[in-house]
Amino acid sequence: MCGCLAGWGVHVHDERFDVVVIGGGHNGSTIAAYLAKSGLSTCVLEARPECGGGQENTEVRPGFRIDPHATYLYGGAAPGFDQLELWKYGMRMVYYPSMAGLVTLDGQAANMGSRWRPDLAEESLARYSPADQGGTGRIFDELGEEGSRDLLRALFWTPPLPPKMEMDPADMPWWKVFRERLPQFWFDQLLDMNYLDFLDEFVHWEPLKVLSAIGAWYCGAHPAWDGMMLQALGGTLLFNYASGAPRGGMHTYAHAIVRCALAHGARIITNAPVGEIVIRDGRAVGVRLSDDAAFGEKTIWADKAVISAIDVQHTFLDVIGQRHLDPSFRQRISDISLKGGSLFVMSVICRELPRYHGRADAFPDEVYPSCVVAPADSLEWVRIQTRDSYSTRTGPATLEPEHLTMMICTHDVYDSTRSVDGFHVLSPIYLEMPPPEYDVHGPDGVNRQKEEITRAALGLLERLAPNMTGENIVDVFVNTPQDSEFRNTGLVGGNWYGIRQSEDQWFGNRPLPELGRYRTPIDGLYLCNQTSHPGGLCLMAVPYNLMHVLIEDGIADPGSWWYPSSFYVPDPSAQRGAAS
Amino acid sequence: MTRTEHRILRPAEHILDEFPERTEFDVVVIGGGPNGLIAAAYLARAGLRVALVERRQEIGGGLSTEETLFPGYYTNPHAFYHMMTDYLPVLSDFDLRAHGLYFVKPNAQAAALFSDASSLMLCHQIEDTKDSLAKASPSDAAAFGRVMRTWRRIVEDLLAPGTYLPALSPIDMIESLERTDVGREALRLTEMSPVEIIDETFEDDRVRALMLYVACMWGLDPRESGLGFMVPLMIDRAMNKAQCYGGSHKLAGSLSREIHKAGGVVLDNAEVTRIVVAQGAVTGVECFDGRFLGAKAVLSSLAPPLTFGKLIDRSEVPEEMSEAAEHWEWDKWSLCTLALATTADPRFEVDDPWVNDALMVVLGFDSTEDVLGHYDAVATGELGDRLGGHATVETRYDPTLARISGHHVSFLQIHAPYDVEGGWETRGAEISDELLELWRRHQPGLGDSEIVLRSLETPVDIETRIASMVRGSIKHGDYNPLQMGAFRPSASCVAGRSPIAGLYLCGASSYPGGLVIGGPGYIAAGSVVEDMGVAPWWQAPSFVRRYQEQYLS
Ligand SMILES: Cc1cc2nc3c(=O)[nH]c(=O)nc-3n(C[C@H](O)[C@H](O)[C@H](O)COP(=O)(O)OP(=O)(O)OC[C@H]3O[C@@H](n4cnc5c(N)ncnc54)[C@H](O)[C@@H]3O)c2cc1C
Ligand SMILES: Cc1cc2nc3c(=O)[nH]c(=O)nc-3n(C[C@H](O)[C@H](O)[C@H](O)COP(=O)(O)OP(=O)(O)OC[C@H]3O[C@@H](n4cnc5c(N)ncnc54)[C@H](O)[C@@H]3O)c2cc1C
């Protein structure tokens, strides 16, 4: 036996890169692509077998692919698409004639169409609520293509202000755009409103308020959070702007990002959990992999920066030795709120699409809404579910309809790659639940009720769509917020944004004011996770914003393909490098 | 059926740039299994503009690692045992360790566990194997030691190098093998069936049962002569299996990184629906969503009935290839796999505790008759009254597959017909129960409460996931003398070249065949650079060069 290749490959010691990125989720892969394209030698270390983090699709049953977490592409307005030229790496979209519909228990079913098919919403409103015609929809019309992009970029693709800089709230980039573009809608009180107030002001039809409120909760900010009116509306705007999903699902989008990074020379190593950030003299100089990592040499050095693309709590409480942090800072990190946005995700494989209230013509196949919010009867129910989820409930989850508003997604109507002919996959079906960390019944409170909740939700679905019987349903897969946390350690709280997206934890306050510009108390260590501004969703926004700071600090010097946010305010005290 | 394909909606507003409708490449590879990936990686690094087009969302084909036990447990539902890590040229030509690719190759390799809890084991080390065989028969142990001295040379000197060179015609093959003793022994074995070889070599029936199982588990017909030279290969490789740390997909991922690094493109979720041929030469491929990728060369990893029978306009298919497509025989049998996620460590009751470290444990067979009965039944479309197969605890050497530490993922795999009587849809649940029963016969303590999740991957499921594996054909086509060597897939295809100009075949249906051996992709890549006049940047590995000097010069 010669074992000719027994020694194949080189066992490398002392690997060095300019930048080491911890975590290859959406934000980690994206910053790696940005930095590699800027010419830096970059290494991504990802704990799981695949990169993508929350951007994941799983073929749980042969031929059927579910979305355990992220499902829609909200990031259409991201500069990253052209800066990183994701089209070169296979990026493709599927656009939907109808993004959303709503169904109530009392027999109503309205198709709200998409930006490509405004006629569908007009028709529904003419039927159910003529007074709402031209309501909030008008905001989008008035903004137009360019205005929408501007407003979105102000909200999401702008780094927070330099520390200690004061700004009048009405001058915040997003309000500035709003005031300029929509003077007829502007009044001072908007600044202090929450989205529910706003809906009360502008929307008449209760089910439409529910749809808007749920929409905001799932991709913007909770409608009851004060001072977050425009952020909540922004979620809807994001949803409406791109109006579709990547071909094949969100993971394909992750592939494009990862491949861009690789094409520019980044190294991406999977099954490589980081156990510790190596800190010398207060400076992050590398990382140590966990012992079970699939890599020979366990210490990897970073000459210019370590970027933590895992959540802020894991970063400071798990992978940094506690001797490097003072107790007050540690406490503030543990106190960051994870509440809200924790999702119980069901995926149902069935033979027929749900036919709400037994009417096939409610949602004809050619314009079947890619997601349906149901039951959308009463805003009061949204309030009840908020109380359930934020753990002010007193008993175990009650499973009456007013506790179970669902968002039911069906992408395969428009994308044949996701299922097998003759079947459909309803995935995801989202329900709001308490985050494990705050569940008064313990972190596994929801897990203990997993079957019961699934049964109740399916029962309710059958009540709304009588064809969703046991015979029609072939298979059901569920992941709870707690399941999401252990499957994918980045998803703290099992929620879609990591940490609460409220005013206290937004923009320069996210995750804490002293961490608001992605810098940390440890030199050379930067944050690039959804737990920094602008939070959850796969928007390529955290990395885009962080790039401004890395340029300020002289770490990155991208080529002519780079352009900063038009709302970017350079930091006068940190002009160490080639800030633009 | 209600599907509105996206072509219907082309929004007027520009949201983001997408992969263009028409693109031009030097080379398009159809299918991102191990062979397509290998071919694409070599060609991209040769400076050619390469696009690899894959139907699924994940590249890898048989190299898949997926969360089939959802949520939280990964399995390798297809290729698990990597039998050619000692030879695969990609492993030395590329620095795949840089991507974190590691194989674990334990000494405890393949055991047979009998109903009385006695066992036999093939270890990587021959003396360790002899120790185990001696429990049943000291003379078989001695015979094993003796025969392996020749068999390992058959593998090392002839078959391993032959895997990475174009097939020889039968006449050239005989001529070259006649040159040495080792070659002449290989020729002698060729004329024998696996049963004859094993009966000739070993006396004890349990030793024979284990040897016969590992010799035939990848598709050799136990009673057919003509491919007997593969028995030494199968037995030797059964002692050299490795597990890919982090899952088999890691090998696919590492290869794809090499493609990207070299500027190649991978397009997934992109089933090829047509290979465009004009005037006898290939011009590109068309995908299901209408996208066209132009190419000077197209490499297809799909078997003739798909490549020539489905993807190319009939009028453009040469006579000999439509015949090859029509007469192609898919695998005689497929595999059916029960996957388990457990809180407990799966350990069998067995006379030799070391068996529990074996990468593979054969369960359910006490004699050669049992093994033969099993293969016969499966070949005729049944499961037989006696279920048996091979079990593996996947987390034994790769804890990363279970997201909760201390939990385990295992599988029990049996050979199974595609057309099982009654259909898999109906019989699946019952067969899953029977397999669990078989497992529990050897681990009575495994209670229901310790089983977190289980799933069954049937031959139909294999085909659904991986469309190239028609009828669950794990090798894209039967191993029989008419579909092996220079006849795989057809005598009209030499070194991966098809009779259509610019069209190459690079999958398991081409010489040398299936499993993760990398031969078809490597050989086709060599032909492409040669035909395009591009200098290959790689060199045949030393074991191949030695063979060329001794047997081909
Ligand atoms: C149920 C649900 C629904 C959602 N819906 C949508 C949607 O429709 N659209 C949308 O755009 N977004 C959606 N999101 C949000 C989106 O998934 C997240 O905002 C996004 O994935 C965050 O990206 P990230 O890179 O910040 O973190 P993550 O995606 O969590 O990535 C972090 C990565 O770090 C890895 N990691 C963790 N610890 C370590 C370690 N020690 N060493 C190395 N690696 C480590 C993790 O494995 C993970 O891959 C949803 C999220 C959830 C949970
Ligand atoms: C259950 C099972 C267990 C196995 N165990 C082992 C093992 O332990 N060890 C081992 O070595 N081998 C094993 N194998 C066999 C091994 O996986 C295959 O022989 C090997 O993967 C063949 O490689 P390939 O690249 O030729 O083709 P494939 O792996 O079949 O790849 C072909 C690719 O083409 C894609 N494709 C199909 N149609 C199209 C189209 N129209 N357009 C674009 N793409 C398309 C497929 O999706 C697939 O990705 C096993 C197989 C199975 C099913």
Coordinates of N, CA, C and O and ligand atoms in Angstrom, one line a residue, chain A residues 22-28 45-48 50 52-55 68-72 74 250 272-274 309-310 319 343 345 430 488-491 494-497 528-530 535-538, ligand 1:
Chain A
I22 N -16.4 36.3 11.9 CA -16.9 35.2 12.6 C -18.4 35.1 12.3 O -19.2 36.0 12.5
G23 N -18.8 33.9 11.6 CA -20.2 33.7 11.3 C -20.4 34.0 9.8 O -20.1 35.1 9.3
G24 N -20.9 33.0 9.1 CA -21.1 33.2 7.6 C -22.6 33.3 7.3 O -23.0 32.7 6.3
G25 N -23.3 33.9 8.2 CA -24.7 34.2 7.9 C -24.8 35.3 6.9 O -23.8 35.6 6.2
H26 N -26.0 35.8 6.7 CA -26.2 36.8 5.7 C -25.2 38.0 5.8 O -24.6 38.3 4.8
N27 N -25.1 38.5 7.0 CA -24.3 39.7 7.2 C -22.8 39.4 7.1 O -22.0 40.2 6.6
G28 N -22.4 38.3 7.7 CA -21.0 37.9 7.6 C -20.5 37.6 6.2 O -19.5 38.1 5.8
L45 N -15.4 32.2 9.1 CA -15.5 31.0 9.8 C -17.0 30.8 10.2 O -17.6 31.6 11.0
E46 N -17.6 29.7 9.7 CA -19.0 29.5 9.9 C -19.1 28.2 10.7 O -18.5 27.2 10.4
A47 N -20.0 28.2 11.7 CA -20.2 27.1 12.6 C -20.9 25.9 11.9 O -20.6 24.7 12.1
R48 N -21.8 26.3 11.1 CA -22.7 25.2 10.5 C -22.1 24.6 9.2 O -21.2 25.2 8.7
E50 N -23.3 24.9 6.3 CA -23.6 25.7 5.2 C -23.6 27.2 5.7 O -24.0 27.5 6.8
G52 N -25.0 31.1 5.3 CA -26.4 31.6 5.0 C -27.1 32.0 6.2 O -28.0 32.9 6.2
G53 N -26.8 31.4 7.4 CA -27.5 31.7 8.6 C -29.0 31.5 8.4 O -29.5 30.5 7.9
G54 N -29.8 32.6 8.7 CA -31.2 32.6 8.5 C -31.7 32.5 7.1 O -32.9 32.2 6.8
Q55 N -30.8 32.6 6.2 CA -31.1 32.5 4.7 C -31.0 31.0 4.4 O -30.0 30.6 3.8
P68 N -37.3 27.6 6.7 CA -37.4 27.5 8.1 C -37.3 28.9 8.8 O -37.8 29.1 9.9
H69 N -36.7 29.9 8.1 CA -36.6 31.2 8.7 C -37.0 32.2 7.6 O -38.2 32.4 7.3
A70 N -36.0 32.9 7.0 CA -36.3 34.0 6.1 C -37.0 33.4 4.8 O -36.7 32.3 4.4
T71 N -37.9 34.3 4.3 CA -38.6 33.8 3.1 C -38.7 34.8 2.0 O -38.7 34.5 0.8
Y72 N -38.9 36.1 2.3 CA -39.0 37.1 1.2 C -37.7 37.9 1.1 O -37.0 38.2 2.0
Y74 N -36.5 41.3 0.9 CA -36.9 42.7 1.1 C -35.9 43.7 0.6 O -36.1 44.8 0.7
M250 N -34.6 31.8 -0.4 CA -33.6 32.7 0.1 C -32.2 32.2 0.1 O -31.2 33.0 0.0
A272 N -16.8 25.4 11.3 CA -15.7 26.0 12.0 C -16.2 27.0 13.0 O -16.0 28.2 12.9
P273 N -16.8 26.5 14.1 CA -17.3 27.4 15.1 C -16.1 28.1 15.8 O -15.1 27.4 16.1
V274 N -16.2 29.3 16.0 CA -15.2 30.1 16.8 C -15.5 30.0 18.3 O -16.6 30.2 18.7
A309 N -19.8 38.6 13.1 CA -21.1 38.6 12.5 C -22.0 37.7 13.2 O -23.0 37.2 12.6
I310 N -21.7 37.4 14.4 CA -22.7 36.7 15.3 C -23.3 37.7 16.2 O -22.9 38.8 16.3
V319 N -17.8 34.5 23.4 CA -16.5 34.3 22.7 C -15.4 35.3 23.1 O -14.3 35.3 22.5
L343 N -40.7 33.7 16.1 CA -41.6 33.0 15.2 C -41.7 31.5 15.4 O -40.7 30.8 15.4
V345 N -42.7 28.4 13.3 CA -42.7 28.3 11.8 C -43.2 26.9 11.5 O -42.6 25.9 11.8
Y430 N -46.1 31.5 9.6 CA -45.5 32.1 10.8 C -46.6 32.4 11.8 O -47.7 32.9 11.5
N488 N -29.6 27.1 14.7 CA -28.9 28.1 14.1 C -28.6 29.1 15.1 O -29.3 30.1 15.4
T489 N -27.4 29.0 15.8 CA -27.2 29.7 17.0 C -27.2 31.2 16.8 O -27.3 31.9 17.8
G490 N -27.2 31.7 15.6 CA -27.2 33.1 15.4 C -28.6 33.7 15.7 O -28.7 34.9 16.0
L491 N -29.6 32.9 15.6 CA -30.9 33.4 15.7 C -31.4 33.5 17.2 O -32.3 32.7 17.6
G494 N -35.0 33.3 18.5 CA -35.8 32.7 17.4 C -36.6 33.7 16.7 O -37.6 33.5 16.1
N495 N -36.1 35.0 16.8 CA -36.8 36.0 16.2 C -36.1 36.5 14.9 O -35.0 36.1 14.6
W496 N -36.8 37.4 14.2 CA -36.3 37.7 12.9 C -35.4 38.9 12.9 O -34.9 39.3 11.8
Y497 N -35.0 39.4 14.0 CA -34.1 40.6 14.0 C -33.1 40.5 15.1 O -32.3 41.5 15.3
C528 N -21.0 43.0 13.0 CA -21.7 43.0 11.7 C -22.8 41.9 11.7 O -22.7 40.9 11.0
N529 N -23.8 42.1 12.5 CA -24.8 41.2 12.6 C -26.1 42.0 12.7 O -26.1 43.2 12.9
Q530 N -27.2 41.2 12.5 CA -28.5 41.9 12.6 C -28.8 42.6 14.0 O -29.7 43.4 14.1
G535 N -30.7 46.2 11.8 CA -31.4 45.1 12.3 C -31.7 44.0 11.4 O -30.9 43.7 10.5
G536 N -32.8 43.3 11.6 CA -33.1 42.0 10.9 C -33.4 42.2 9.5 O -33.5 43.4 9.0
L537 N -33.5 41.1 8.8 CA -33.8 41.0 7.3 C -32.4 40.9 6.6 O -31.4 41.5 7.0
C538 N -32.5 40.3 5.4 CA -31.4 40.1 4.6 C -31.2 41.2 3.6 O -31.7 41.1 2.5
Ligands
LIG1 C1 -38.5 32.9 11.4 C2 -37.7 34.0 10.7 C3 -38.3 34.6 9.6 C4 -37.5 35.6 8.9 N1 -38.1 36.1 7.7 C5 -37.3 36.9 7.0 C6 -37.7 37.2 5.7 O1 -38.7 36.8 5.2 N2 -36.8 38.0 4.9 C7 -35.6 38.5 5.4 O2 -34.9 39.1 4.7 N3 -35.3 38.1 6.6 C8 -36.0 37.3 7.4 N4 -35.6 36.9 8.6 C9 -34.4 37.6 9.2 C10 -33.1 37.1 8.7 O3 -33.1 35.7 8.6 C11 -32.0 37.5 9.6 O4 -32.2 38.9 9.9 C12 -30.6 37.3 9.0 O5 -30.4 36.0 8.8 C13 -29.6 37.8 10.0 O6 -28.3 37.6 9.4 P1 -27.0 37.7 10.3 O7 -25.9 37.4 9.4 O8 -27.0 38.9 11.1 O9 -27.2 36.5 11.3 P2 -27.5 34.9 11.1 O10 -28.2 34.7 9.8 O11 -28.0 34.4 12.3 O12 -26.0 34.4 10.9 C14 -25.1 34.2 11.9 C15 -24.2 33.0 11.5 O13 -23.2 32.9 12.5 C16 -23.0 31.5 12.7 N5 -22.4 31.4 14.1 C17 -23.0 31.5 15.3 N6 -22.1 31.3 16.3 C18 -20.9 31.1 15.7 C19 -19.6 30.9 16.1 N7 -19.3 30.9 17.4 N8 -18.6 30.7 15.2 C20 -18.8 30.7 13.9 N9 -20.1 30.9 13.4 C21 -21.1 31.1 14.3 C22 -24.4 30.9 12.6 O14 -24.3 29.5 12.4 C23 -25.0 31.7 11.5 O15 -24.7 31.1 10.2 C24 -36.3 36.0 9.3 C25 -35.8 35.4 10.5 C26 -36.4 34.4 11.2 C27 -35.8 33.8 12.4

